[in-house]
């Protein structure tokens, strides 16, 4: 049980810390742009 709890804590820490990381923001922005520029349901 404590092992799973530690795992969840680690995941939360990883999810929160990159918000301060400019490289992560840049990567996330590129990922969103790729999704938008890709084929969308509206085109069909």
PDB file of N, CA and C in Angstrom:
ATOM      1  N   UNK A   1       0.844  -1.203   0.000  1.00  0.00           N
ATOM      2  CA  UNK A   1       0.000   0.000   0.000  1.00  0.00           C
ATOM      3  C   UNK A   1       0.879   1.253   0.000  1.00  0.00           C
ATOM      4  N   UNK A   2       1.872   1.301   0.897  1.00  0.00           N
ATOM      5  CA  UNK A   2       2.732   2.483   0.950  1.00  0.00           C
ATOM      6  C   UNK A   2       3.513   2.622  -0.354  1.00  0.00           C
ATOM      7  N   UNK A   3       3.824   1.501  -0.994  1.00  0.00           N
ATOM      8  CA  UNK A   3       4.562   1.558  -2.258  1.00  0.00           C
ATOM      9  C   UNK A   3       3.723   2.244  -3.327  1.00  0.00           C
ATOM     10  N   UNK A   4       2.453   1.885  -3.429  1.00  0.00           N
ATOM     11  CA  UNK A   4       1.563   2.506  -4.414  1.00  0.00           C
ATOM     12  C   UNK A   4       1.375   3.985  -4.083  1.00  0.00           C
ATOM     13  N   UNK A   5       1.316   4.296  -2.786  1.00  0.00           N
ATOM     14  CA  UNK A   5       1.138   5.688  -2.373  1.00  0.00           C
ATOM     15  C   UNK A   5       2.359   6.504  -2.785  1.00  0.00           C
ATOM     16  N   UNK A   6       3.564   5.935  -2.582  1.00  0.00           N
ATOM     17  CA  UNK A   6       4.792   6.622  -2.991  1.00  0.00           C
ATOM     18  C   UNK A   6       4.815   6.799  -4.499  1.00  0.00           C
ATOM     19  N   UNK A   7       4.334   5.811  -5.219  1.00  0.00           N
ATOM     20  CA  UNK A   7       4.309   5.903  -6.679  1.00  0.00           C
ATOM     21  C   UNK A   7       3.395   7.049  -7.111  1.00  0.00           C
ATOM     22  N   UNK A   8       2.245   7.169  -6.467  1.00  0.00           N
ATOM     23  CA  UNK A   8       1.310   8.249  -6.798  1.00  0.00           C
ATOM     24  C   UNK A   8       1.940   9.594  -6.484  1.00  0.00           C
ATOM     25  N   UNK A   9       2.623   9.667  -5.348  1.00  0.00           N
ATOM     26  CA  UNK A   9       3.282  10.921  -4.973  1.00  0.00           C
ATOM     27  C   UNK A   9       4.319  11.304  -6.014  1.00  0.00           C
ATOM     28  N   UNK A  10       5.069  10.319  -6.472  1.00  0.00           N
ATOM     29  CA  UNK A  10       6.121  10.583  -7.456  1.00  0.00           C
ATOM     30  C   UNK A  10       5.494  11.102  -8.746  1.00  0.00           C
ATOM     31  N   UNK A  11       4.385  10.491  -9.171  1.00  0.00           N
ATOM     32  CA  UNK A  11       3.719  10.904 -10.406  1.00  0.00           C
ATOM     33  C   UNK A  11       3.204  12.338 -10.272  1.00  0.00           C
ATOM     34  N   UNK A  12       2.642  12.660  -9.115  1.00  0.00           N
ATOM     35  CA  UNK A  12       2.125  14.018  -8.916  1.00  0.00           C
ATOM     36  C   UNK A  12       3.264  15.025  -8.964  1.00  0.00           C
ATOM     37  N   UNK A  13       4.388  14.674  -8.343  1.00  0.00           N
ATOM     38  CA  UNK A  13       5.528  15.587  -8.338  1.00  0.00           C
ATOM     39  C   UNK A  13       6.019  15.802  -9.766  1.00  0.00           C
ATOM     40  N   UNK A  14       6.058  14.730 -10.554  1.00  0.00           N
ATOM     41  CA  UNK A  14       6.497  14.851 -11.944  1.00  0.00           C
ATOM     42  C   UNK A  14       5.504  15.691 -12.740  1.00  0.00           C
ATOM     43  N   UNK A  15       4.235  15.579 -12.410  1.00  0.00           N
ATOM     44  CA  UNK A  15       3.207  16.310 -13.161  1.00  0.00           C
ATOM     45  C   UNK A  15       3.250  17.796 -12.815  1.00  0.00           C
ATOM     46  N   UNK A  16       3.657  18.125 -11.593  1.00  0.00           N
ATOM     47  CA  UNK A  16       3.632  19.522 -11.160  1.00  0.00           C
ATOM     48  C   UNK A  16       4.918  20.246 -11.538  1.00  0.00           C
ATOM     49  N   UNK A  17       6.073  19.609 -11.321  1.00  0.00           N
ATOM     50  CA  UNK A  17       7.341  20.309 -11.510  1.00  0.00           C
ATOM     51  C   UNK A  17       7.594  20.796 -12.936  1.00  0.00           C
ATOM     52  N   UNK A  18       7.234  20.055 -13.986  1.00  0.00           N
ATOM     53  CA  UNK A  18       7.557  20.521 -15.346  1.00  0.00           C
ATOM     54  C   UNK A  18       6.833  21.805 -15.730  1.00  0.00           C
ATOM     55  N   UNK A  19       5.793  22.177 -15.005  1.00  0.00           N
ATOM     56  CA  UNK A  19       5.068  23.409 -15.329  1.00  0.00           C
ATOM     57  C   UNK A  19       6.026  24.598 -15.229  1.00  0.00           C
ATOM     58  N   UNK A  20       7.027  24.472 -14.335  1.00  0.00           N
ATOM     59  CA  UNK A  20       7.998  25.547 -14.145  1.00  0.00           C
ATOM     60  C   UNK A  20       9.121  25.422 -15.176  1.00  0.00           C
ATOM     61  N   UNK A  21       9.154  24.318 -15.907  1.00  0.00           N
ATOM     62  CA  UNK A  21      10.257  24.033 -16.821  1.00  0.00           C
ATOM     63  C   UNK A  21       9.937  24.555 -18.221  1.00  0.00           C
ATOM     64  N   UNK A  22      10.655  25.575 -18.706  1.00  0.00           N
ATOM     65  CA  UNK A  22      10.358  26.157 -20.029  1.00  0.00           C
ATOM     66  C   UNK A  22      10.466  25.129 -21.149  1.00  0.00           C
ATOM     67  N   UNK A  23      11.408  24.199 -21.037  1.00  0.00           N
ATOM     68  CA  UNK A  23      11.556  23.180 -22.084  1.00  0.00           C
ATOM     69  C   UNK A  23      10.296  22.336 -22.180  1.00  0.00           C
ATOM     70  N   UNK A  24       9.705  22.017 -21.021  1.00  0.00           N
ATOM     71  CA  UNK A  24       8.491  21.217 -21.020  1.00  0.00           C
ATOM     72  C   UNK A  24       7.351  22.007 -21.644  1.00  0.00           C
ATOM     73  N   UNK A  25       7.253  23.287 -21.328  1.00  0.00           N
ATOM     74  CA  UNK A  25       6.187  24.131 -21.898  1.00  0.00           C
ATOM     75  C   UNK A  25       6.343  24.197 -23.408  1.00  0.00           C
ATOM     76  N   UNK A  26       7.595  24.343 -23.858  1.00  0.00           N
ATOM     77  CA  UNK A  26       7.846  24.416 -25.302  1.00  0.00           C
ATOM     78  C   UNK A  26       7.452  23.106 -25.969  1.00  0.00           C
ATOM     79  N   UNK A  27       7.818  21.969 -25.328  1.00  0.00           N
ATOM     80  CA  UNK A  27       7.484  20.662 -25.892  1.00  0.00           C
ATOM     81  C   UNK A  27       5.967  20.467 -25.918  1.00  0.00           C
ATOM     82  N   UNK A  28       5.297  20.870 -24.838  1.00  0.00           N
ATOM     83  CA  UNK A  28       3.836  20.703 -24.758  1.00  0.00           C
ATOM     84  C   UNK A  28       3.151  21.549 -25.819  1.00  0.00           C
ATOM     85  N   UNK A  29       3.643  22.792 -26.012  1.00  0.00           N
ATOM     86  CA  UNK A  29       3.066  23.670 -27.024  1.00  0.00           C
ATOM     87  C   UNK A  29       3.232  23.080 -28.415  1.00  0.00           C
ATOM     88  N   UNK A  30       4.410  22.503 -28.682  1.00  0.00           N
ATOM     89  CA  UNK A  30       4.626  21.874 -29.993  1.00  0.00           C
ATOM     90  C   UNK A  30       3.673  20.702 -30.158  1.00  0.00           C
ATOM     91  N   UNK A  31       3.463  19.946 -29.093  1.00  0.00           N
ATOM     92  CA  UNK A  31       2.590  18.768 -29.168  1.00  0.00           C
ATOM     93  C   UNK A  31       1.155  19.200 -29.468  1.00  0.00           C
ATOM     94  N   UNK A  32       0.698  20.256 -28.814  1.00  0.00           N
ATOM     95  CA  UNK A  32      -0.668  20.745 -29.052  1.00  0.00           C
ATOM     96  C   UNK A  32      -0.781  21.273 -30.476  1.00  0.00           C
ATOM     97  N   UNK A  33       0.245  21.994 -30.945  1.00  0.00           N
ATOM     98  CA  UNK A  33       0.214  22.530 -32.303  1.00  0.00           C
ATOM     99  C   UNK A  33       0.161  21.393 -33.317  1.00  0.00           C
ATOM    100  N   UNK A  34       0.891  20.309 -33.056  1.00  0.00           N
ATOM    101  CA  UNK A  34       0.867  19.164 -33.966  1.00  0.00           C
ATOM    102  C   UNK A  34      -0.541  18.584 -34.029  1.00  0.00           C
ATOM    103  N   UNK A  35      -1.207  18.512 -32.888  1.00  0.00           N
ATOM    104  CA  UNK A  35      -2.561  17.957 -32.859  1.00  0.00           C
ATOM    105  C   UNK A  35      -3.526  18.858 -33.626  1.00  0.00           C
ATOM    106  N   UNK A  36      -3.351  20.168 -33.496  1.00  0.00           N
ATOM    107  CA  UNK A  36      -4.270  21.106 -34.153  1.00  0.00           C
ATOM    108  C   UNK A  36      -4.039  21.094 -35.665  1.00  0.00           C
ATOM    109  N   UNK A  37      -2.761  21.083 -36.086  1.00  0.00           N
ATOM    110  CA  UNK A  37      -2.455  21.147 -37.517  1.00  0.00           C
ATOM    111  C   UNK A  37      -2.743  19.814 -38.198  1.00  0.00           C
ATOM    112  N   UNK A  38      -2.863  18.747 -37.420  1.00  0.00           N
ATOM    113  CA  UNK A  38      -3.144  17.435 -37.995  1.00  0.00           C
ATOM    114  C   UNK A  38      -4.588  17.338 -38.436  1.00  0.00           C
ATOM    115  N   UNK A  39      -4.977  16.202 -38.989  1.00  0.00           N
ATOM    116  CA  UNK A  39      -6.356  16.018 -39.443  1.00  0.00           C
ATOM    117  C   UNK A  39      -7.338  16.146 -38.283  1.00  0.00           C
ATOM    118  N   UNK A  40      -8.372  16.933 -38.466  1.00  0.00           N
ATOM    119  CA  UNK A  40      -9.368  17.128 -37.414  1.00  0.00           C
ATOM    120  C   UNK A  40     -10.722  16.606 -37.875  1.00  0.00           C
ATOM    121  N   UNK A  41     -11.627  16.418 -36.943  1.00  0.00           N
ATOM    122  CA  UNK A  41     -12.962  15.926 -37.293  1.00  0.00           C
ATOM    123  C   UNK A  41     -13.720  16.963 -38.117  1.00  0.00           C
ATOM    124  N   UNK A  42     -13.417  18.247 -37.902  1.00  0.00           N
ATOM    125  CA  UNK A  42     -14.144  19.304 -38.617  1.00  0.00           C
ATOM    126  C   UNK A  42     -13.855  19.249 -40.113  1.00  0.00           C
ATOM    127  N   UNK A  43     -12.660  18.801 -40.493  1.00  0.00           N
ATOM    128  CA  UNK A  43     -12.318  18.739 -41.919  1.00  0.00           C
ATOM    129  C   UNK A  43     -13.212  17.731 -42.634  1.00  0.00           C
ATOM    130  N   UNK A  44     -13.569  16.642 -41.942  1.00  0.00           N
ATOM    131  CA  UNK A  44     -14.340  15.593 -42.569  1.00  0.00           C
ATOM    132  C   UNK A  44     -15.775  15.985 -42.747  1.00  0.00           C
TER     133      UNK A  44
END
